[in-house]
């Protein structure tokens, strides 16, 4: 799907937690069986089940495997490896192999984003990542954002088309991540982190109710589903576990982010933010968790600015403006001639324009400007100036304002002052690539000690890895989902009031941003010295 020119920069790195006690969704067990004799005439299938049930109980053996067991037992001199999978109600035998194959256990951790998809191959014996593959979500061809895809799903045959596109993306990535010595059918379990709409479309479920009041999905916790039922091209009986959602716009990817951050186990109040195609915010500690979500993210992916683009070669990703000369210093992804500006570049630009007095606290150009040139035409790949204009800035500040308004709404509803926020967790590409100082300067990040601003990387993918290899983590994720109080912004009248008043840089209340105030005062003093 991707070509050489538009190869995306897709976040695969993550904060990995080492888990000491593994309980993966599927497990291999070596059995040394007793050959039948006149003194021991137990049926072959019964002996396999009885041995397995010494440690796993109950165990179901499908009819299709019963006919394989006698031949494999005899050809391997009664030394066999059984593969068991969790069903939610017990265990099911899903495969049987000759000899001891217990060191060959493989699973998948999958992050399905609205824009990008990452598949990790996991060693189920120790939880290690053996490799990964990533690409754009094939559903982009039918719509860039969630609401467009929900509308596409309502068309005749739309759900099947959207499901086929994501399955094609996943199966292609599974093929890529497998080495020549590993066949996809040897993968015996998978766990998936994704937003609510992506899970519905993967499962072939109608997402229409997600965007209609009272905003109720068909399912929040689908349980364990055999891969063959979905059309995922791994072992057909491999269990697929989807991280639970808690609402239309708060999916398993966010629950996974909370799990990875550990904020639900801390006494301090933490703020977790994941802005991709949508924006999700969770606040809380070991005693309580509150959350909200909304369509805040397209500005950070270049979706609503004139020269906005995804993080691809030629995207301006870092900008510094010399306060004295006004000269713009910039870098692009891959060092290629500029074609546009990605999210990290936009955040830098807004911060630099603000700190240099080119825009004011209301994010308006000063001195009658209508636009600002970032890259002159002669240095671009498109033959014209790459600029930001007032409309671009307004759209971008709306995204920042939405995050501020949602955060303030959560603080107000739980009676928590902003001074109590002790940790900030930034998830996804938003968290990994956006420059921290610039994000604080414009008010997208809170002004905390920088050691308290923690980048989680692809927390959805890491959460999928954790729940794949640990029953404890699966239970923990479901406990988080049951603990979160979800505020529906679409039905909240005070959100719009807060949104309208939240578009100041860095915030309506400048006292919340002492480091930014200091920068502004320093700039003012420098200007006075020049005069």
Coordinates of C-alpha atoms in Angstrom, one line a residue:
X1 CA 0.0 0.0 0.0
X2 CA 2.8 2.4 0.9
X3 CA 5.3 3.4 -1.7
X4 CA 8.9 4.7 -1.4
X5 CA 7.8 8.3 -1.5
X6 CA 5.2 8.3 1.2
X7 CA 6.6 5.7 3.6
X8 CA 5.0 6.8 6.8
X9 CA 6.9 7.4 10.1
X10 CA 4.8 5.1 12.3
X11 CA 5.4 4.9 16.0
X12 CA 6.4 1.4 17.0
X13 CA 8.6 2.1 20.0
X14 CA 7.1 1.8 23.4
X15 CA 7.8 1.8 27.2
X16 CA 8.3 -1.9 27.8
X17 CA 7.5 -3.4 31.2
X18 CA 9.2 -6.7 32.1
X19 CA 6.6 -9.1 33.6
X20 CA 8.0 -11.8 35.8
X21 CA 5.1 -14.2 35.8
X22 CA 3.7 -15.0 32.4
X23 CA 0.2 -16.5 31.7
X24 CA -0.2 -16.1 28.0
X25 CA -3.5 -16.6 26.1
X26 CA -2.1 -19.8 24.6
X27 CA 0.4 -22.2 26.0
X28 CA 2.4 -25.2 24.9
X29 CA 2.6 -28.2 27.2
X30 CA 5.0 -31.2 26.7
X31 CA 3.3 -34.6 27.4
X32 CA 5.2 -37.8 27.9
X33 CA 2.3 -40.3 27.5
X34 CA 2.1 -44.0 28.3
X35 CA 1.7 -46.4 25.4
X36 CA -1.4 -48.5 25.7
X37 CA -1.1 -52.1 26.9
X38 CA -3.3 -54.8 28.2
X39 CA -2.8 -53.3 31.7
X40 CA -3.5 -49.7 30.4
X41 CA -6.1 -49.5 27.7
X42 CA -7.2 -45.9 28.2
X43 CA -8.3 -44.2 25.0
X44 CA -5.7 -42.0 23.4
X45 CA -7.8 -38.8 23.6
X46 CA -8.8 -39.5 27.2
X47 CA -5.1 -39.9 28.2
X48 CA -4.2 -36.6 26.6
X49 CA -7.1 -34.8 28.3
X50 CA -6.4 -36.4 31.7
X51 CA -2.7 -35.4 31.6
X52 CA -3.6 -31.9 30.6
X53 CA -6.2 -31.5 33.3
X54 CA -3.6 -32.1 35.9
X55 CA -2.7 -28.4 35.5
X56 CA -5.4 -27.0 33.2
X57 CA -9.0 -27.7 34.0
X58 CA -11.4 -28.1 32.2
X59 CA -9.9 -28.9 28.8
X60 CA -12.1 -29.3 25.7
X61 CA -10.8 -31.3 22.8
X62 CA -12.5 -30.4 19.4
X63 CA -13.7 -33.3 17.3
X64 CA -11.4 -32.2 14.4
X65 CA -8.3 -32.9 16.6
X66 CA -9.5 -36.2 18.0
X67 CA -8.7 -38.0 14.7
X68 CA -5.1 -36.5 14.7
X69 CA -4.1 -37.6 18.2
X70 CA -3.6 -41.4 17.6
X71 CA -1.3 -41.0 14.6
X72 CA 0.8 -38.2 16.2
X73 CA 1.2 -40.1 19.5
X74 CA 2.4 -43.3 17.8
X75 CA 4.7 -41.6 15.2
X76 CA 6.4 -39.6 18.0
X77 CA 6.7 -42.5 20.5
X78 CA 4.1 -40.9 22.7
X79 CA 6.2 -37.7 23.2
X80 CA 4.0 -34.8 22.1
X81 CA 3.4 -31.1 22.5
X82 CA -0.2 -29.9 23.1
X83 CA -1.2 -26.2 22.5
X84 CA -3.9 -25.0 24.8
X85 CA -5.9 -21.7 24.4
X86 CA -8.0 -19.9 26.9
X87 CA -11.7 -19.7 26.1
X88 CA -12.9 -17.6 29.0
X89 CA -14.5 -20.7 30.5
X90 CA -11.5 -23.0 30.5
X91 CA -9.1 -24.3 28.0
X92 CA -9.3 -25.8 24.5
X93 CA -6.8 -28.0 22.8
X94 CA -6.1 -26.2 19.5
X95 CA -3.1 -28.1 18.2
X96 CA -0.9 -31.1 18.7
X97 CA 2.7 -31.7 17.5
X98 CA 5.2 -34.5 17.7
X99 CA 8.2 -34.1 20.2
X100 CA 8.9 -31.2 22.5
X101 CA 8.1 -27.9 20.8
X102 CA 7.5 -25.9 23.9
X103 CA 10.1 -23.3 23.0
X104 CA 8.3 -22.4 19.8
X105 CA 5.4 -20.3 21.2
X106 CA 4.3 -17.2 19.2
X107 CA 1.6 -14.6 19.6
X108 CA 0.7 -11.2 18.2
X109 CA 0.3 -7.8 19.9
X110 CA -1.6 -5.5 17.6
X111 CA -2.3 -1.7 17.6
X112 CA -5.1 -0.7 15.2
X113 CA -5.2 3.0 14.9
X114 CA -7.5 5.0 12.7
X115 CA -4.5 6.1 10.6
X116 CA -1.8 3.4 11.2
X117 CA -1.5 -0.2 12.2
X118 CA 1.4 -1.9 14.0
X119 CA 1.8 -5.7 14.4
X120 CA 4.3 -7.1 16.9
X121 CA 5.5 -10.7 16.9
X122 CA 5.8 -11.9 20.5
X123 CA 7.7 -14.8 22.0
X124 CA 5.1 -16.2 24.4
X125 CA 7.9 -18.0 26.4
X126 CA 9.4 -14.8 27.7
X127 CA 7.3 -11.9 26.3
X128 CA 10.1 -10.5 24.1
X129 CA 9.3 -8.6 20.8
X130 CA 10.8 -10.6 18.0
X131 CA 9.9 -8.1 15.3
X132 CA 7.3 -5.7 14.1
X133 CA 5.6 -4.4 10.9
X134 CA 3.6 -1.2 10.3
X135 CA 1.6 0.6 7.6
X136 CA -1.3 2.8 7.1
X137 CA -4.8 1.4 7.9
X138 CA -6.3 0.3 4.5
X139 CA -9.6 1.8 5.6
X140 CA -8.1 5.3 4.9
X141 CA -9.2 4.7 1.2
X142 CA -12.8 5.1 2.4
X143 CA -12.3 7.9 4.9
X144 CA -9.5 9.6 6.9
X145 CA -11.5 9.9 10.2
X146 CA -13.9 7.8 12.3
X147 CA -17.1 9.7 11.5
X148 CA -16.5 9.3 7.7
X149 CA -16.0 5.6 8.1
X150 CA -19.1 5.2 10.2
X151 CA -21.0 6.9 7.4
X152 CA -19.3 4.6 4.9
X153 CA -20.4 1.6 7.0
X154 CA -24.0 2.7 6.6
X155 CA -23.8 2.3 2.8
X156 CA -24.9 -1.1 1.3
X157 CA -22.1 -3.5 1.9
X158 CA -20.1 -0.9 3.7
X159 CA -19.3 -2.8 6.8
X160 CA -18.0 -5.8 4.9
X161 CA -15.8 -3.5 2.8
X162 CA -14.3 -1.8 5.8
X163 CA -13.8 -5.1 7.6
X164 CA -12.1 -6.6 4.5
X165 CA -9.7 -3.6 4.3
X166 CA -8.5 -3.8 7.9
X167 CA -8.2 -7.6 7.6
X168 CA -6.1 -7.2 4.4
X169 CA -3.9 -4.7 6.2
X170 CA -3.4 -7.0 9.2
X171 CA -2.8 -10.2 7.2
X172 CA -0.3 -8.4 5.0
X173 CA 1.6 -7.2 8.1
X174 CA 1.4 -10.6 9.7
X175 CA 3.1 -12.1 6.6
X176 CA 5.7 -9.4 6.8
X177 CA 6.5 -9.9 10.4
X178 CA 6.9 -13.7 10.0
X179 CA 10.4 -14.9 9.1
X180 CA 11.0 -17.6 6.5
X181 CA 11.1 -20.2 9.3
X182 CA 7.9 -19.1 10.9
X183 CA 4.5 -19.7 9.2
X184 CA 1.5 -17.5 10.3
X185 CA -0.4 -20.6 11.3
X186 CA 2.2 -21.2 14.0
X187 CA 0.9 -18.0 15.8
X188 CA -1.5 -19.2 18.4
X189 CA -2.8 -16.1 20.1
X190 CA -3.3 -12.3 19.5
X191 CA -4.3 -9.3 21.6
X192 CA -5.5 -6.0 20.0
X193 CA -5.6 -2.4 21.2
X194 CA -7.9 -0.2 19.2
X195 CA -10.6 2.5 19.6
X196 CA -14.2 1.4 19.8
X197 CA -15.0 2.1 16.1
X198 CA -11.9 0.2 14.9
X199 CA -12.9 -2.9 17.0
X200 CA -16.5 -2.8 15.6
X201 CA -15.3 -2.6 12.0
X202 CA -12.7 -5.4 12.7
X203 CA -15.5 -7.6 14.1
X204 CA -17.9 -6.7 11.3
X205 CA -20.3 -4.9 13.7
X206 CA -22.4 -1.9 12.8
X207 CA -20.8 1.2 14.3
X208 CA -23.8 3.5 13.7
X209 CA -24.9 3.8 17.3
X210 CA -21.4 5.0 18.3
X211 CA -22.1 8.5 16.9
X212 CA -25.8 8.8 17.8
X213 CA -27.2 9.7 21.2
X214 CA -27.0 8.1 23.6
X215 CA -23.7 7.0 22.1
X216 CA -23.8 3.4 23.0
X217 CA -21.6 0.8 21.2
X218 CA -22.8 -2.7 20.4
X219 CA -20.1 -4.2 22.6
X220 CA -17.4 -2.9 24.9
X221 CA -15.8 -6.2 25.8
X222 CA -16.0 -8.8 23.0
X223 CA -14.3 -11.5 25.0
X224 CA -12.2 -14.2 23.2
X225 CA -12.9 -14.9 19.6
X226 CA -11.2 -17.6 17.4
X227 CA -9.0 -16.1 14.7
X228 CA -10.8 -18.2 12.0
X229 CA -14.1 -16.5 12.8
X230 CA -12.6 -13.1 12.0
X231 CA -10.6 -14.1 9.0
X232 CA -7.2 -13.3 10.7
X233 CA -4.7 -15.6 8.9
X234 CA -3.0 -17.2 11.9
X235 CA -3.9 -20.5 13.6
X236 CA -7.7 -20.6 13.0
X237 CA -8.4 -21.6 16.7
X238 CA -6.0 -18.9 18.1
X239 CA -7.9 -16.8 20.7
X240 CA -8.1 -13.1 19.9
X241 CA -8.5 -10.7 22.9
X242 CA -9.5 -7.1 22.4
X243 CA -8.7 -4.6 25.2
X244 CA -12.1 -3.5 26.6
X245 CA -13.6 -0.1 25.7
X246 CA -15.8 2.0 28.0
X247 CA -17.6 4.2 25.5
X248 CA -18.1 5.3 22.0
X249 CA -15.0 7.5 22.0
X250 CA -13.0 5.9 24.7
X251 CA -11.6 2.6 23.5
X252 CA -9.3 -0.2 24.5
X253 CA -6.3 1.7 23.2
X254 CA -6.9 4.3 26.0
X255 CA -7.6 1.6 28.7
X256 CA -4.3 0.1 27.5
X257 CA -2.5 3.5 27.9
X258 CA -3.7 3.8 31.5
X259 CA -2.6 0.2 32.1
X260 CA 0.9 0.9 30.8
X261 CA 1.2 4.2 32.6
X262 CA 0.3 2.7 36.0
X263 CA -1.5 5.9 36.9
X264 CA -4.4 3.8 38.4
X265 CA -2.0 2.5 41.0
X266 CA -0.5 5.9 42.1
X267 CA -1.6 8.1 44.9
X268 CA -0.8 11.3 43.0
X269 CA -3.3 12.7 40.4
X270 CA -2.1 12.0 36.9
X271 CA -3.2 13.2 33.5
X272 CA -3.1 10.8 30.5
X273 CA -3.6 12.3 27.0
X274 CA -3.6 10.5 23.6
X275 CA -4.2 12.7 20.6
X276 CA -4.3 10.9 17.2
X277 CA -7.3 11.2 14.9
X278 CA -9.3 11.7 18.1
X279 CA -8.3 13.1 21.4
X280 CA -8.7 11.1 24.6
X281 CA -8.0 12.3 28.1
X282 CA -8.0 10.3 31.4
X283 CA -7.4 11.8 34.8
X284 CA -7.1 10.2 38.2
X285 CA -5.2 8.0 40.7
X286 CA -5.6 4.8 42.6
X287 CA -8.9 5.9 44.0
X288 CA -10.7 7.3 41.0
X289 CA -10.5 7.7 37.2
X290 CA -12.5 10.0 35.0
X291 CA -12.2 10.4 31.2
X292 CA -13.6 12.1 28.2
X293 CA -12.9 12.1 24.4
X294 CA -13.6 14.0 21.3
X295 CA -12.5 14.6 17.7
X296 CA -9.6 16.9 18.6
X297 CA -6.7 15.3 16.8
X298 CA -6.8 16.1 13.0
X299 CA -4.9 19.3 13.4
X300 CA -1.9 17.5 14.8
X301 CA -2.0 15.1 11.9
X302 CA -2.0 18.0 9.4
X303 CA -5.7 17.5 8.6
X304 CA -7.0 21.1 9.0
X305 CA -4.0 23.3 8.0
X306 CA -3.1 24.5 4.5
X307 CA 0.2 22.8 4.3
X308 CA -0.4 20.1 6.9
X309 CA 0.6 16.6 6.2
X310 CA 1.4 13.3 7.9
X311 CA 4.8 12.5 9.3
X312 CA 6.3 11.5 5.9
X313 CA 9.6 12.4 4.2
X314 CA 9.6 16.1 3.3
X315 CA 7.4 17.1 6.3
X316 CA 8.8 20.0 8.3
X317 CA 9.1 18.5 11.8
X318 CA 11.2 21.1 13.7
X319 CA 11.3 24.9 13.6
X320 CA 13.3 27.7 15.4
X321 CA 12.8 31.4 14.6
X322 CA 15.7 33.7 15.3
X323 CA 14.2 36.5 17.4
X324 CA 16.6 39.2 16.1
X325 CA 16.9 38.4 12.4
X326 CA 13.5 36.7 12.0
X327 CA 15.3 33.9 10.1
X328 CA 13.6 30.5 10.2
X329 CA 15.7 27.4 10.8
X330 CA 13.9 24.2 10.1
X331 CA 14.4 20.4 9.5
X332 CA 12.4 17.9 7.5
X333 CA 11.8 14.2 7.9
X334 CA 14.4 12.4 6.0
X335 CA 16.2 15.6 5.1
X336 CA 14.0 15.9 2.0
X337 CA 12.9 19.2 0.4
X338 CA 9.8 20.5 2.2
X339 CA 6.4 19.4 1.0
X340 CA 4.4 20.5 4.1
X341 CA 4.3 20.5 7.9
X342 CA 3.5 17.7 10.3
X343 CA 2.2 17.9 13.8
X344 CA 5.6 18.4 15.6
X345 CA 6.5 21.1 13.2
X346 CA 3.1 22.9 13.7
X347 CA 3.6 22.9 17.5
X348 CA 7.1 24.3 17.1
X349 CA 5.9 27.0 14.7
X350 CA 3.1 28.1 17.0
X351 CA 5.4 28.3 20.0
X352 CA 8.1 30.2 18.1
X353 CA 5.6 32.7 16.6
X354 CA 4.2 33.3 20.1
X355 CA 7.6 33.6 21.9
X356 CA 8.8 36.0 19.2
X357 CA 5.7 38.3 19.4
X358 CA 4.6 37.4 15.8
X359 CA 1.3 36.2 17.3
X360 CA -0.2 37.4 20.5
X361 CA -1.9 35.6 23.4
X362 CA -5.1 35.4 21.4
X363 CA -3.1 33.6 18.7
X364 CA -3.6 36.5 16.3
X365 CA -0.9 37.8 14.0
X366 CA 0.5 41.2 15.1
X367 CA 1.5 44.1 12.8
X368 CA -1.2 43.2 10.2
X369 CA 0.3 40.0 8.9
X370 CA -1.9 37.5 7.2
X371 CA 0.6 34.6 7.0
X372 CA 4.2 33.6 7.9
X373 CA 6.6 31.9 5.5
X374 CA 8.2 28.8 7.0
X375 CA 10.0 27.6 3.9
X376 CA 10.5 29.8 0.8
X377 CA 9.4 28.4 -2.6
X378 CA 12.9 27.9 -3.8
X379 CA 13.7 25.4 -1.0
X380 CA 10.5 23.3 -1.3
X381 CA 9.6 20.3 -3.4
X382 CA 6.3 21.9 -4.4
X383 CA 7.6 25.1 -6.0
X384 CA 5.7 27.5 -3.7
X385 CA 6.1 28.9 -0.2
X386 CA 5.2 26.7 2.7
X387 CA 3.3 29.0 5.1
X388 CA 1.0 29.2 8.0
X389 CA -1.9 31.6 7.9
X390 CA -4.4 32.9 10.4
X391 CA -7.0 30.2 9.6
X392 CA -4.4 27.5 10.1
X393 CA -3.5 28.9 13.5
X394 CA -7.1 29.2 14.5
X395 CA -7.8 25.6 13.6
X396 CA -4.7 24.4 15.4
X397 CA -5.5 26.5 18.5
X398 CA -9.0 24.9 18.5
X399 CA -7.3 21.5 19.0
X400 CA -5.3 22.9 21.9
X401 CA -8.4 24.6 23.3
X402 CA -10.3 21.3 23.1
X403 CA -7.7 19.6 25.2
X404 CA -7.7 22.5 27.8
X405 CA -11.4 22.6 27.9
X406 CA -11.8 18.8 28.4
X407 CA -9.1 18.8 31.1
X408 CA -10.8 21.7 32.9
X409 CA -14.1 20.0 32.7
X410 CA -12.7 16.8 34.3
X411 CA -11.0 18.9 37.0
X412 CA -14.3 20.7 37.8
X413 CA -16.4 17.6 37.9
X414 CA -14.2 15.8 40.4
X415 CA -13.4 19.0 42.4
X416 CA -9.7 18.7 41.9
X417 CA -7.6 21.9 41.5
X418 CA -5.1 22.0 38.6
X419 CA -2.2 22.3 41.1
X420 CA -2.8 18.7 42.2
X421 CA -1.8 17.3 38.8
X422 CA 1.5 15.5 39.5
X423 CA 2.2 13.5 36.4
X424 CA 1.5 13.9 32.7
X425 CA 1.5 10.8 30.4
X426 CA 1.7 11.5 26.6
X427 CA 0.8 8.5 24.5
X428 CA 1.1 7.6 20.9
X429 CA 2.8 9.6 18.2
X430 CA 1.4 12.7 19.8
X431 CA 3.4 12.0 22.9
X432 CA 6.5 10.7 21.3
X433 CA 7.3 13.3 18.6
X434 CA 5.8 16.5 19.8
X435 CA 8.6 18.8 21.3
X436 CA 7.9 19.1 25.0
X437 CA 9.0 22.7 25.5
X438 CA 7.0 24.0 22.5
X439 CA 3.9 21.9 23.7
X440 CA 4.2 23.5 27.1
X441 CA 4.7 27.0 25.6
X442 CA 1.4 26.8 23.7
X443 CA -0.5 25.1 26.6
X444 CA -0.9 21.7 24.9
X445 CA 1.1 20.1 27.8
X446 CA 0.8 21.2 31.4
X447 CA 3.7 23.2 32.9
X448 CA 5.0 20.5 35.2
X449 CA 8.6 19.6 36.1
X450 CA 9.9 18.0 32.9
X451 CA 10.7 14.8 34.6
X452 CA 6.9 14.5 35.3
X453 CA 6.1 14.6 31.6
X454 CA 6.5 11.0 30.5
X455 CA 6.3 9.7 26.9
X456 CA 4.8 6.3 26.7
X457 CA 5.4 5.6 23.0
X458 CA 2.9 3.2 21.5
X459 CA 1.1 2.4 24.7
X460 CA -1.7 0.7 22.9
X461 CA 0.8 -1.8 21.4
X462 CA 2.6 -2.3 24.7
X463 CA -0.8 -2.9 26.5
X464 CA -1.7 -5.5 23.8
X465 CA 1.6 -7.2 24.5
X466 CA 1.0 -7.2 28.3
X467 CA -2.5 -8.7 28.1
X468 CA -1.3 -11.2 25.5
X469 CA 1.2 -12.7 27.9
X470 CA -0.4 -12.1 31.3
X471 CA -3.8 -13.0 32.7
X472 CA -3.1 -10.6 35.6
X473 CA -2.8 -7.7 33.1
X474 CA -6.0 -8.8 31.3
X475 CA -7.9 -8.7 34.6
X476 CA -6.2 -5.4 35.5
X477 CA -7.3 -3.8 32.2
X478 CA -10.9 -4.9 32.7
X479 CA -10.8 -3.5 36.3
X480 CA -9.6 -0.2 34.9
X481 CA -12.5 -0.2 32.4
X482 CA -15.0 -0.8 35.1
X483 CA -13.5 1.9 37.3
X484 CA -13.5 4.8 34.8
X485 CA -16.3 7.4 34.9
X486 CA -16.8 8.6 31.4
X487 CA -18.0 12.1 30.6
X488 CA -19.7 12.5 27.2
X489 CA -18.6 15.8 25.8
X490 CA -21.3 15.8 23.1
X491 CA -24.0 16.0 25.8
X492 CA -22.2 18.5 28.0
X493 CA -23.2 22.2 27.7
X494 CA -20.4 23.6 29.9
X495 CA -17.7 22.1 27.6
X496 CA -18.5 24.6 24.8
X497 CA -18.3 27.5 27.3
X498 CA -14.9 26.3 28.5
X499 CA -13.8 25.7 24.9
X500 CA -14.6 29.2 23.8
X501 CA -12.5 30.7 26.7
X502 CA -9.6 28.2 26.3
X503 CA -8.0 29.5 23.1
X504 CA -5.5 31.8 24.8
X505 CA -1.8 31.0 24.7
X506 CA -0.8 29.2 26.7
X507 CA -4.0 29.3 28.7
X508 CA -6.6 31.7 29.9
X509 CA -4.9 31.5 33.3
X510 CA -1.3 32.4 32.7
X511 CA -0.4 31.5 36.3
X512 CA -0.7 27.9 35.3
X513 CA 2.3 28.3 33.1
X514 CA 5.1 29.9 35.2
X515 CA 7.9 28.8 32.8
X516 CA 6.1 30.3 29.8
X517 CA 5.5 33.5 31.8
X518 CA 9.3 33.6 32.5
X519 CA 10.1 33.2 28.7
X520 CA 7.7 36.0 27.8
X521 CA 9.2 38.3 30.4
X522 CA 12.7 37.4 29.2
X523 CA 11.6 38.3 25.6
X524 CA 10.1 41.6 26.7
X525 CA 13.3 42.5 28.7
X526 CA 15.4 41.7 25.6
X527 CA 13.2 43.9 23.5
X528 CA 13.6 46.8 26.0
X529 CA 17.4 46.3 26.0
X530 CA 17.5 46.7 22.2
X531 CA 15.4 49.8 22.4

